[in-house]
mmCIF file with all atom_site columns, N, CA and C in Angstrom:
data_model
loop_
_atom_site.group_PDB
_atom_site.id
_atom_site.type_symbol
_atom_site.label_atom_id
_atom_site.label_alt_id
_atom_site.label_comp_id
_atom_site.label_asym_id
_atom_site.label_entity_id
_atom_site.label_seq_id
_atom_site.pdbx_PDB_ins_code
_atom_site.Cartn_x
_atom_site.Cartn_y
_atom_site.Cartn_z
_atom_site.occupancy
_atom_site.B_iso_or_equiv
_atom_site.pdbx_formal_charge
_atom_site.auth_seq_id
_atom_site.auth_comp_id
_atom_site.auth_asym_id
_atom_site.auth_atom_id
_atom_site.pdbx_PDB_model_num
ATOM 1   N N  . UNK A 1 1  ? 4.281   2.542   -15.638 1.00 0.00 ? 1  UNK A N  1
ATOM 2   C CA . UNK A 1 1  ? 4.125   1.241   -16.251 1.00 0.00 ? 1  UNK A CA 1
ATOM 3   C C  . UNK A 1 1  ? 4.704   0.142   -15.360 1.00 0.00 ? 1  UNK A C  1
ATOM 4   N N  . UNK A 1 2  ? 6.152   0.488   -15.469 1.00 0.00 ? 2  UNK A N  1
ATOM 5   C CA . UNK A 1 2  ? 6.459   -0.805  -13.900 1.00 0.00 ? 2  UNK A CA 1
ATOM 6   C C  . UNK A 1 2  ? 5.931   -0.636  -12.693 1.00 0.00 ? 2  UNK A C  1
ATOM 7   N N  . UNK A 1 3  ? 4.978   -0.008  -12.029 1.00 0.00 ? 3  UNK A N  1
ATOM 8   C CA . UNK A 1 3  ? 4.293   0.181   -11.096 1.00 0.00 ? 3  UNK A CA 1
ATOM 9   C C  . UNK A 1 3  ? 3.363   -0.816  -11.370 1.00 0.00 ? 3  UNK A C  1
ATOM 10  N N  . UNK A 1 4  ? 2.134   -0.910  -12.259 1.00 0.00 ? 4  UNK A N  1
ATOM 11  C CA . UNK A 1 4  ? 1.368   -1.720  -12.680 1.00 0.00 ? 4  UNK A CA 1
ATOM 12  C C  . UNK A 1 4  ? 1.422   -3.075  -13.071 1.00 0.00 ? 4  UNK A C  1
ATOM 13  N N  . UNK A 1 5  ? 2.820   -3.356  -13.618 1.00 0.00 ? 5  UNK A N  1
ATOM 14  C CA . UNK A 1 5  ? 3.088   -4.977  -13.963 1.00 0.00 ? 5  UNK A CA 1
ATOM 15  C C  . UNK A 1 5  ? 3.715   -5.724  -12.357 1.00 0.00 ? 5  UNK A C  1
ATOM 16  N N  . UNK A 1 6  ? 4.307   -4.450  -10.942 1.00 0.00 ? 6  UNK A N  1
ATOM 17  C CA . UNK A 1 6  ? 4.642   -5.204  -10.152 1.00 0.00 ? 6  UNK A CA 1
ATOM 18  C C  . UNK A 1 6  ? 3.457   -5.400  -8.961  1.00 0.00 ? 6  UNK A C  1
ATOM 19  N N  . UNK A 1 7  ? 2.719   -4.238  -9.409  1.00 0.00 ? 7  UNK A N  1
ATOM 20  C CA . UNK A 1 7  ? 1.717   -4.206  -7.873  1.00 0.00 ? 7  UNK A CA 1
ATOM 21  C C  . UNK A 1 7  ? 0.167   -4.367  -8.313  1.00 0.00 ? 7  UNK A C  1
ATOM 22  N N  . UNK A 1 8  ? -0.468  -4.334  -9.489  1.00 0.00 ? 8  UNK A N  1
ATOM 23  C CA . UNK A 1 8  ? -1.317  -4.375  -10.346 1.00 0.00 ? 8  UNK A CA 1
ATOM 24  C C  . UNK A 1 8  ? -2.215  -3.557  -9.674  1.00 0.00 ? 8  UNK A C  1
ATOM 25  N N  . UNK A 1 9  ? -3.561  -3.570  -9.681  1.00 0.00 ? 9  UNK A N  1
ATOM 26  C CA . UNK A 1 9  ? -4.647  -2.807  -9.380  1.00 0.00 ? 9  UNK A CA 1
ATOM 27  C C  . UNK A 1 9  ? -4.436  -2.815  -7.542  1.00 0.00 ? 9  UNK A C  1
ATOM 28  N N  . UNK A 1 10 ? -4.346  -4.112  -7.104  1.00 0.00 ? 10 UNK A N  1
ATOM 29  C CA . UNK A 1 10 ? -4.441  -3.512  -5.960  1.00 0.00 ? 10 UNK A CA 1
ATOM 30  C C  . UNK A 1 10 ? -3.142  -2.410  -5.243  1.00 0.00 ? 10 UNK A C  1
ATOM 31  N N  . UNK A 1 11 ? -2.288  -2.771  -5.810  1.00 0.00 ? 11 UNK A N  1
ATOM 32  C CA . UNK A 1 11 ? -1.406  -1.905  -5.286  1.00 0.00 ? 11 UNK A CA 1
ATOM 33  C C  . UNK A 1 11 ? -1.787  -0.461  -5.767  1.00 0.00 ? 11 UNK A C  1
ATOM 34  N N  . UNK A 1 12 ? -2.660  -0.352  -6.691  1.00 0.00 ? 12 UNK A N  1
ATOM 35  C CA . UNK A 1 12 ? -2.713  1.296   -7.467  1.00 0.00 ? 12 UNK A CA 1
ATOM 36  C C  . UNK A 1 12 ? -4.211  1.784   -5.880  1.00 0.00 ? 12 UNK A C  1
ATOM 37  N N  . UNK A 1 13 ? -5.103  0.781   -5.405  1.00 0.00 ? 13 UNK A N  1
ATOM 38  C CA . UNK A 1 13 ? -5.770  1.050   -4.952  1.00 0.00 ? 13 UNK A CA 1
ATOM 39  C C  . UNK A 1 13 ? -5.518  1.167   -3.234  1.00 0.00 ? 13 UNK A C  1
ATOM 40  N N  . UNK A 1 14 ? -4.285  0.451   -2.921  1.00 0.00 ? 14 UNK A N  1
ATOM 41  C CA . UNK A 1 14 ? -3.846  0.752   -1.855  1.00 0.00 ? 14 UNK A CA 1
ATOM 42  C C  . UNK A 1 14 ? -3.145  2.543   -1.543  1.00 0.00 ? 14 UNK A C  1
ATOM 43  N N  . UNK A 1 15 ? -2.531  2.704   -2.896  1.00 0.00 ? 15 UNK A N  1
ATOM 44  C CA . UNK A 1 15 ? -1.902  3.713   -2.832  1.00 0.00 ? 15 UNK A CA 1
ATOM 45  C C  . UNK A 1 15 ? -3.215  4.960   -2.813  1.00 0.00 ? 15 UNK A C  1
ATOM 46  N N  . UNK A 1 16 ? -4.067  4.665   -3.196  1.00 0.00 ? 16 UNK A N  1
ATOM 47  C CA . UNK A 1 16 ? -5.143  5.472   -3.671  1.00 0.00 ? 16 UNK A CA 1
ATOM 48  C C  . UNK A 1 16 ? -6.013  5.825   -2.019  1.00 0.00 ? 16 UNK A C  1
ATOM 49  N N  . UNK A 1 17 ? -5.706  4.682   -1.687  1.00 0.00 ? 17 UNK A N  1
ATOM 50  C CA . UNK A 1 17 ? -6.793  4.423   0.583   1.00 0.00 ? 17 UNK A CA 1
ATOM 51  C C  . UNK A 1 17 ? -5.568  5.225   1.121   1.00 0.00 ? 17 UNK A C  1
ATOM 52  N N  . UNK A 1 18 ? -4.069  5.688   0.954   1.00 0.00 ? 18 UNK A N  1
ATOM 53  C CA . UNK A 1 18 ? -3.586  6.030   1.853   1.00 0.00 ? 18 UNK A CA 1
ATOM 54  C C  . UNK A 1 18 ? -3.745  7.911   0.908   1.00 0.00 ? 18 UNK A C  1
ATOM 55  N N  . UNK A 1 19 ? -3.427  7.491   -0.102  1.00 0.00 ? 19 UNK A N  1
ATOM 56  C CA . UNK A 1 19 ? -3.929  9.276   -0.593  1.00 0.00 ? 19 UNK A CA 1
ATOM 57  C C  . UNK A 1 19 ? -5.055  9.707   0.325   1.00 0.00 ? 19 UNK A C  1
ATOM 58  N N  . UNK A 1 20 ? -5.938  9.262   0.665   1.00 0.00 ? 20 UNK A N  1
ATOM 59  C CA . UNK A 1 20 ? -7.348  9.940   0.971   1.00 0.00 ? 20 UNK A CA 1
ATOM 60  C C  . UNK A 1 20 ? -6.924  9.995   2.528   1.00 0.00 ? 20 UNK A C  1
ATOM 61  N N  . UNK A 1 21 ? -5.614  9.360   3.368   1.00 0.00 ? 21 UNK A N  1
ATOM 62  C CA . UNK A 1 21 ? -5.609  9.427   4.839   1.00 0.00 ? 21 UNK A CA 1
ATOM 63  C C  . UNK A 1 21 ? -6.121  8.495   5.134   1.00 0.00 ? 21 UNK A C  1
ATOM 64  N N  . UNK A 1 22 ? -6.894  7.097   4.423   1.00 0.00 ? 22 UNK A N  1
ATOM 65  C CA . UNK A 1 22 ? -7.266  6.343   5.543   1.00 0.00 ? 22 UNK A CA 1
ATOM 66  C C  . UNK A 1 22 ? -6.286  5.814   6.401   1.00 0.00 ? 22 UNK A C  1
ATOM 67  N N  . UNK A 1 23 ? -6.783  4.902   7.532   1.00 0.00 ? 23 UNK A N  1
ATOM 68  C CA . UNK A 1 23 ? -5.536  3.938   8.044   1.00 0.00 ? 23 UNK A CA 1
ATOM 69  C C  . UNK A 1 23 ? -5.469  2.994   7.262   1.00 0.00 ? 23 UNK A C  1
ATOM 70  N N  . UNK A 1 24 ? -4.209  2.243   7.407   1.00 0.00 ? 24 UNK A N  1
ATOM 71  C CA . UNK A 1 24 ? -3.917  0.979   7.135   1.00 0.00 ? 24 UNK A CA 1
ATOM 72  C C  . UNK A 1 24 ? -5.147  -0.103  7.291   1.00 0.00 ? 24 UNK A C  1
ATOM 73  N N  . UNK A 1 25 ? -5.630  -0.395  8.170   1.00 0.00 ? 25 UNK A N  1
ATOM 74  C CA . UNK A 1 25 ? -6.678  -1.394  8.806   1.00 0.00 ? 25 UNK A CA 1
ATOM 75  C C  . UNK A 1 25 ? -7.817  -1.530  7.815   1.00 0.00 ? 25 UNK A C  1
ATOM 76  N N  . UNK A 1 26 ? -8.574  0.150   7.596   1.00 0.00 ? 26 UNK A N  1
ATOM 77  C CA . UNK A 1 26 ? -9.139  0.325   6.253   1.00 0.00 ? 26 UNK A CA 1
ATOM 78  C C  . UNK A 1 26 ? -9.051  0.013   5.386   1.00 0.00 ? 26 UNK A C  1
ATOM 79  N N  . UNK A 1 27 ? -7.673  0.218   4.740   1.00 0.00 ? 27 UNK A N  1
ATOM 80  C CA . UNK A 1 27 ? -7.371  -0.345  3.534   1.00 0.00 ? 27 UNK A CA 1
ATOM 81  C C  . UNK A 1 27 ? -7.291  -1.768  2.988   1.00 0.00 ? 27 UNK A C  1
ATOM 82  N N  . UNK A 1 28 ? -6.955  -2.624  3.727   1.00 0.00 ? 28 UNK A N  1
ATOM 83  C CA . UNK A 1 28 ? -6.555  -3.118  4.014   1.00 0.00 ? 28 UNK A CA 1
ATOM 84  C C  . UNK A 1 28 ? -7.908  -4.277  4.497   1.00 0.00 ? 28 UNK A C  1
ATOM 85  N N  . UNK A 1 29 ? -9.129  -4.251  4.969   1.00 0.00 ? 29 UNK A N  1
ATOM 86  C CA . UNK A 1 29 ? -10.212 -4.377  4.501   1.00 0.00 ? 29 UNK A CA 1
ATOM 87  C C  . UNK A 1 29 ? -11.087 -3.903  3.433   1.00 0.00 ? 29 UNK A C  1
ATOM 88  N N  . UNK A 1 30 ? -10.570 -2.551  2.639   1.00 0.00 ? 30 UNK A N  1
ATOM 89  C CA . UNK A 1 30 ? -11.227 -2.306  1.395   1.00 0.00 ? 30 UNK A CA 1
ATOM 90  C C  . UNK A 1 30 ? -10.664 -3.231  0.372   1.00 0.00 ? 30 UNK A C  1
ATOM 91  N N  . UNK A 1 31 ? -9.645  -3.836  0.500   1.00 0.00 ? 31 UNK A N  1
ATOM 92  C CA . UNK A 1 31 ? -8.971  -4.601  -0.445  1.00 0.00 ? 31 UNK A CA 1
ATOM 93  C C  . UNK A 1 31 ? -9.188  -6.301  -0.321  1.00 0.00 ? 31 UNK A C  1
ATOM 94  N N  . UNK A 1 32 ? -9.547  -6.049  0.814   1.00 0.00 ? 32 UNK A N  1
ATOM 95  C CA . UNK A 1 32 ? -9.961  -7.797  0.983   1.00 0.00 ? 32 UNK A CA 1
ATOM 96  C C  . UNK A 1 32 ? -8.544  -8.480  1.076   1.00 0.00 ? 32 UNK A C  1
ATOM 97  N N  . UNK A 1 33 ? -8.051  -8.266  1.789   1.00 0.00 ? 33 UNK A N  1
ATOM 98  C CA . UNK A 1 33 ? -6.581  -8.357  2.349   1.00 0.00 ? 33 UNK A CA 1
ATOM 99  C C  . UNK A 1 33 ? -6.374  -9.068  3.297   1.00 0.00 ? 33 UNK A C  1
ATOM 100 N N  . UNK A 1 34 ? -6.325  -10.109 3.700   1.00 0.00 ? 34 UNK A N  1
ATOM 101 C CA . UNK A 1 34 ? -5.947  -10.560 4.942   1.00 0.00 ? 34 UNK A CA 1
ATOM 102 C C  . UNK A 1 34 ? -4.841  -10.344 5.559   1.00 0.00 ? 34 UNK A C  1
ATOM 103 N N  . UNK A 1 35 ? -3.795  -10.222 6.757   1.00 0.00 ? 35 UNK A N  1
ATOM 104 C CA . UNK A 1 35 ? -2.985  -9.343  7.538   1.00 0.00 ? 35 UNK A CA 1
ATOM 105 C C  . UNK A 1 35 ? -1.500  -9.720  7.132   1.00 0.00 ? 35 UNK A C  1
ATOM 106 N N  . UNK A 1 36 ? -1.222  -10.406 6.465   1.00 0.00 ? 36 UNK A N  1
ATOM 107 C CA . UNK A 1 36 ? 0.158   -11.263 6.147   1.00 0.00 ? 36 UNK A CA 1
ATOM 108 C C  . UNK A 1 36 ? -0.176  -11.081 4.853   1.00 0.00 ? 36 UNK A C  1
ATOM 109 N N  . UNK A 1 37 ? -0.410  -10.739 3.956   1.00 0.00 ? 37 UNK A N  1
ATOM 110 C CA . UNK A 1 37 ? -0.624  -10.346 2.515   1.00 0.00 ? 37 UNK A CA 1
ATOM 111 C C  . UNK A 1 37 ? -0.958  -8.802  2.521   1.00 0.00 ? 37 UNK A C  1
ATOM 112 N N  . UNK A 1 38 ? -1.645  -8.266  3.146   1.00 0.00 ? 38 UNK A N  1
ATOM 113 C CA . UNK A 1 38 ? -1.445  -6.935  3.290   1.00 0.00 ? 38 UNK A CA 1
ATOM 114 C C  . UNK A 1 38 ? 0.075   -6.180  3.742   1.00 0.00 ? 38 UNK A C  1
ATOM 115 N N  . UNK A 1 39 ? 0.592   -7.007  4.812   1.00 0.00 ? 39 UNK A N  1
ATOM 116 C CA . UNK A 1 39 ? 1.808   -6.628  5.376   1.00 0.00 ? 39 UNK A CA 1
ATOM 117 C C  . UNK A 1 39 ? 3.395   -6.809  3.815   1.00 0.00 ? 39 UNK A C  1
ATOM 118 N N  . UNK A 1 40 ? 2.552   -8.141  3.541   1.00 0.00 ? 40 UNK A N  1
ATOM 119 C CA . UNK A 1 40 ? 3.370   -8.230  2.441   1.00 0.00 ? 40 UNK A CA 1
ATOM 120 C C  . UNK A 1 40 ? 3.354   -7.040  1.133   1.00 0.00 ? 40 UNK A C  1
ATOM 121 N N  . UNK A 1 41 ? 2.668   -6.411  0.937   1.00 0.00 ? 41 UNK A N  1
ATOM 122 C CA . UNK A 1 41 ? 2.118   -5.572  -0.291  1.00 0.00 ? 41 UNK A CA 1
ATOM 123 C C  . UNK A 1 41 ? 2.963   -4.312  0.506   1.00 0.00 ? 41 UNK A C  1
ATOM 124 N N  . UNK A 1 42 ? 2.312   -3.621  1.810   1.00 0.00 ? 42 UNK A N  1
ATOM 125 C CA . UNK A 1 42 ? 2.951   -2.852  2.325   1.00 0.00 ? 42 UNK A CA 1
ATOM 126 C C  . UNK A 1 42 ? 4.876   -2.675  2.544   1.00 0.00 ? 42 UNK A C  1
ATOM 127 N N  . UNK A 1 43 ? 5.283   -3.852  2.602   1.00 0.00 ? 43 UNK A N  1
ATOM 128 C CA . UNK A 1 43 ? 6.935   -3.805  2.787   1.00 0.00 ? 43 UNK A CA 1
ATOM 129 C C  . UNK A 1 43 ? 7.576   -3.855  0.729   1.00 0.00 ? 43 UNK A C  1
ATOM 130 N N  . UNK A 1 44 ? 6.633   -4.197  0.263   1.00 0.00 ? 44 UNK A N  1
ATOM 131 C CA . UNK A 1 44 ? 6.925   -4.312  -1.292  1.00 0.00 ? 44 UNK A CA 1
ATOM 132 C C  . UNK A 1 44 ? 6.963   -1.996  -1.553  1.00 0.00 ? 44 UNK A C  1
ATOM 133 N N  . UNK A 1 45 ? 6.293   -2.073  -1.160  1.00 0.00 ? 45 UNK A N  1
ATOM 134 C CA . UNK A 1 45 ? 5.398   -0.632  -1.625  1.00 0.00 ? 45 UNK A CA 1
ATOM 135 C C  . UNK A 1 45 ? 6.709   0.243   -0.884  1.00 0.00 ? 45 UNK A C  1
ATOM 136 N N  . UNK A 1 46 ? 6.724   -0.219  0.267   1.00 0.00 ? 46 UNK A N  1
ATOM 137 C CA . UNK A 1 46 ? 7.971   1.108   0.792   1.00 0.00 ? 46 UNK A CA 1
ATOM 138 C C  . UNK A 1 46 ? 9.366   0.745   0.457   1.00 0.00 ? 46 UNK A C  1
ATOM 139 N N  . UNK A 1 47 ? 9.353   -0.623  0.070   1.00 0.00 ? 47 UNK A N  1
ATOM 140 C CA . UNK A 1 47 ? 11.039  -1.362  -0.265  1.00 0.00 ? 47 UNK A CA 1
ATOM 141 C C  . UNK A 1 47 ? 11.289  -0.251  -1.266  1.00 0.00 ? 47 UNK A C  1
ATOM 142 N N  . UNK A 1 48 ? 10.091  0.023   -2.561  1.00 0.00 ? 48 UNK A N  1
ATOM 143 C CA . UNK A 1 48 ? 10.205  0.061   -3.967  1.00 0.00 ? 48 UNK A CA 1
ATOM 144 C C  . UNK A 1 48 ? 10.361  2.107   -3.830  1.00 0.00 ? 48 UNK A C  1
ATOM 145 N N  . UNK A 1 49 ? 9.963   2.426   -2.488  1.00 0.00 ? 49 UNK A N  1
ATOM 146 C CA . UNK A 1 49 ? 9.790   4.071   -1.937  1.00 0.00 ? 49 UNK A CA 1
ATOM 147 C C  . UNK A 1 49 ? 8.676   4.877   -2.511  1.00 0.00 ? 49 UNK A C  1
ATOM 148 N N  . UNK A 1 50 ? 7.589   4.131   -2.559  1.00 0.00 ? 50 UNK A N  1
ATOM 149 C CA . UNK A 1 50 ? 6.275   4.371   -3.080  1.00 0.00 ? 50 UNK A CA 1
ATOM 150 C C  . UNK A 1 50 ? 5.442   5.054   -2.063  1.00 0.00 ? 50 UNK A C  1
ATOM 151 N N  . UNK A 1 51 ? 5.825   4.130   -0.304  1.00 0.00 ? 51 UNK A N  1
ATOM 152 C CA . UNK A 1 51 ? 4.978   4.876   0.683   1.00 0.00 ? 51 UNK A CA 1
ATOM 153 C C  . UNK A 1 51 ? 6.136   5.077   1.410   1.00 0.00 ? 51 UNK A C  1
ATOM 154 N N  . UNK A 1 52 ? 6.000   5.624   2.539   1.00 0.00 ? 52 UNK A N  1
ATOM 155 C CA . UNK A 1 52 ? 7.198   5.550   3.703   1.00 0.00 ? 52 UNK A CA 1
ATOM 156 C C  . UNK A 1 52 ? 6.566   5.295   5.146   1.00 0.00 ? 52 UNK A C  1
ATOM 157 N N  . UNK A 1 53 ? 6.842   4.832   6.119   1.00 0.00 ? 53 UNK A N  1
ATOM 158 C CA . UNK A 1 53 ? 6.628   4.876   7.417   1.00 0.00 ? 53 UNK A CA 1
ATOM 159 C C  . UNK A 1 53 ? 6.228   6.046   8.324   1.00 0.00 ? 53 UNK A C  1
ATOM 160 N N  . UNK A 1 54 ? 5.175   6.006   8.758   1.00 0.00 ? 54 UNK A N  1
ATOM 161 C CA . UNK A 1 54 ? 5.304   7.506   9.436   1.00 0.00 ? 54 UNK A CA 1
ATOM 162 C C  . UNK A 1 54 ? 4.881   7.196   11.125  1.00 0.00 ? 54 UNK A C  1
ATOM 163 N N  . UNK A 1 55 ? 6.209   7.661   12.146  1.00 0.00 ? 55 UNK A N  1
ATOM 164 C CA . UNK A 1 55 ? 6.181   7.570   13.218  1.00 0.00 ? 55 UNK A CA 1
ATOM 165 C C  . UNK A 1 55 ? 4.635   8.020   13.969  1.00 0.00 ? 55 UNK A C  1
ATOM 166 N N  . UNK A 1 56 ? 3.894   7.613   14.491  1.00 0.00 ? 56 UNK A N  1
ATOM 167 C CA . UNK A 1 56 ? 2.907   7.905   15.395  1.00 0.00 ? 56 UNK A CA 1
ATOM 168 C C  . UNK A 1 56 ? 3.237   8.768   16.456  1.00 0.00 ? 56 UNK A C  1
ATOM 169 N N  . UNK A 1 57 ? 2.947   9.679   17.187  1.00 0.00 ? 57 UNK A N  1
ATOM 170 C CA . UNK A 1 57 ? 3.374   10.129  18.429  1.00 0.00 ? 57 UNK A CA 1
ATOM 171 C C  . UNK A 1 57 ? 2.069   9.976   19.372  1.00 0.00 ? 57 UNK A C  1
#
């Protein structure tokens, strides 16, 4: 329930583009996101420990 009143649909649908493995970039155009509002949603989402960072090698 507090998931939904802080991040509403798009946050349920962001979480939903990284379930499936997309990238970020994807998502992030599936959402109609522009790059400073996406970035913003993303630092909300891992502040709250919803997603986490994952190093690239």
């Amino acid at each position: 329930m507090r998931f939904r009143s802080e991040f509403g649909r798009t946050g349920q649908r962001a979480l939903e583009g990284f379930r499936r493995a997309a990238a970020a970039e994807a998502v992030a155009e599936a959402l109609g996101l522009e790059a400073g509002a996406f970035r913003t949603l993303l630092e909300r989402l891992e502040a709250e420990g919803f997603i986490r960072r994952l190093e690239v090698r």
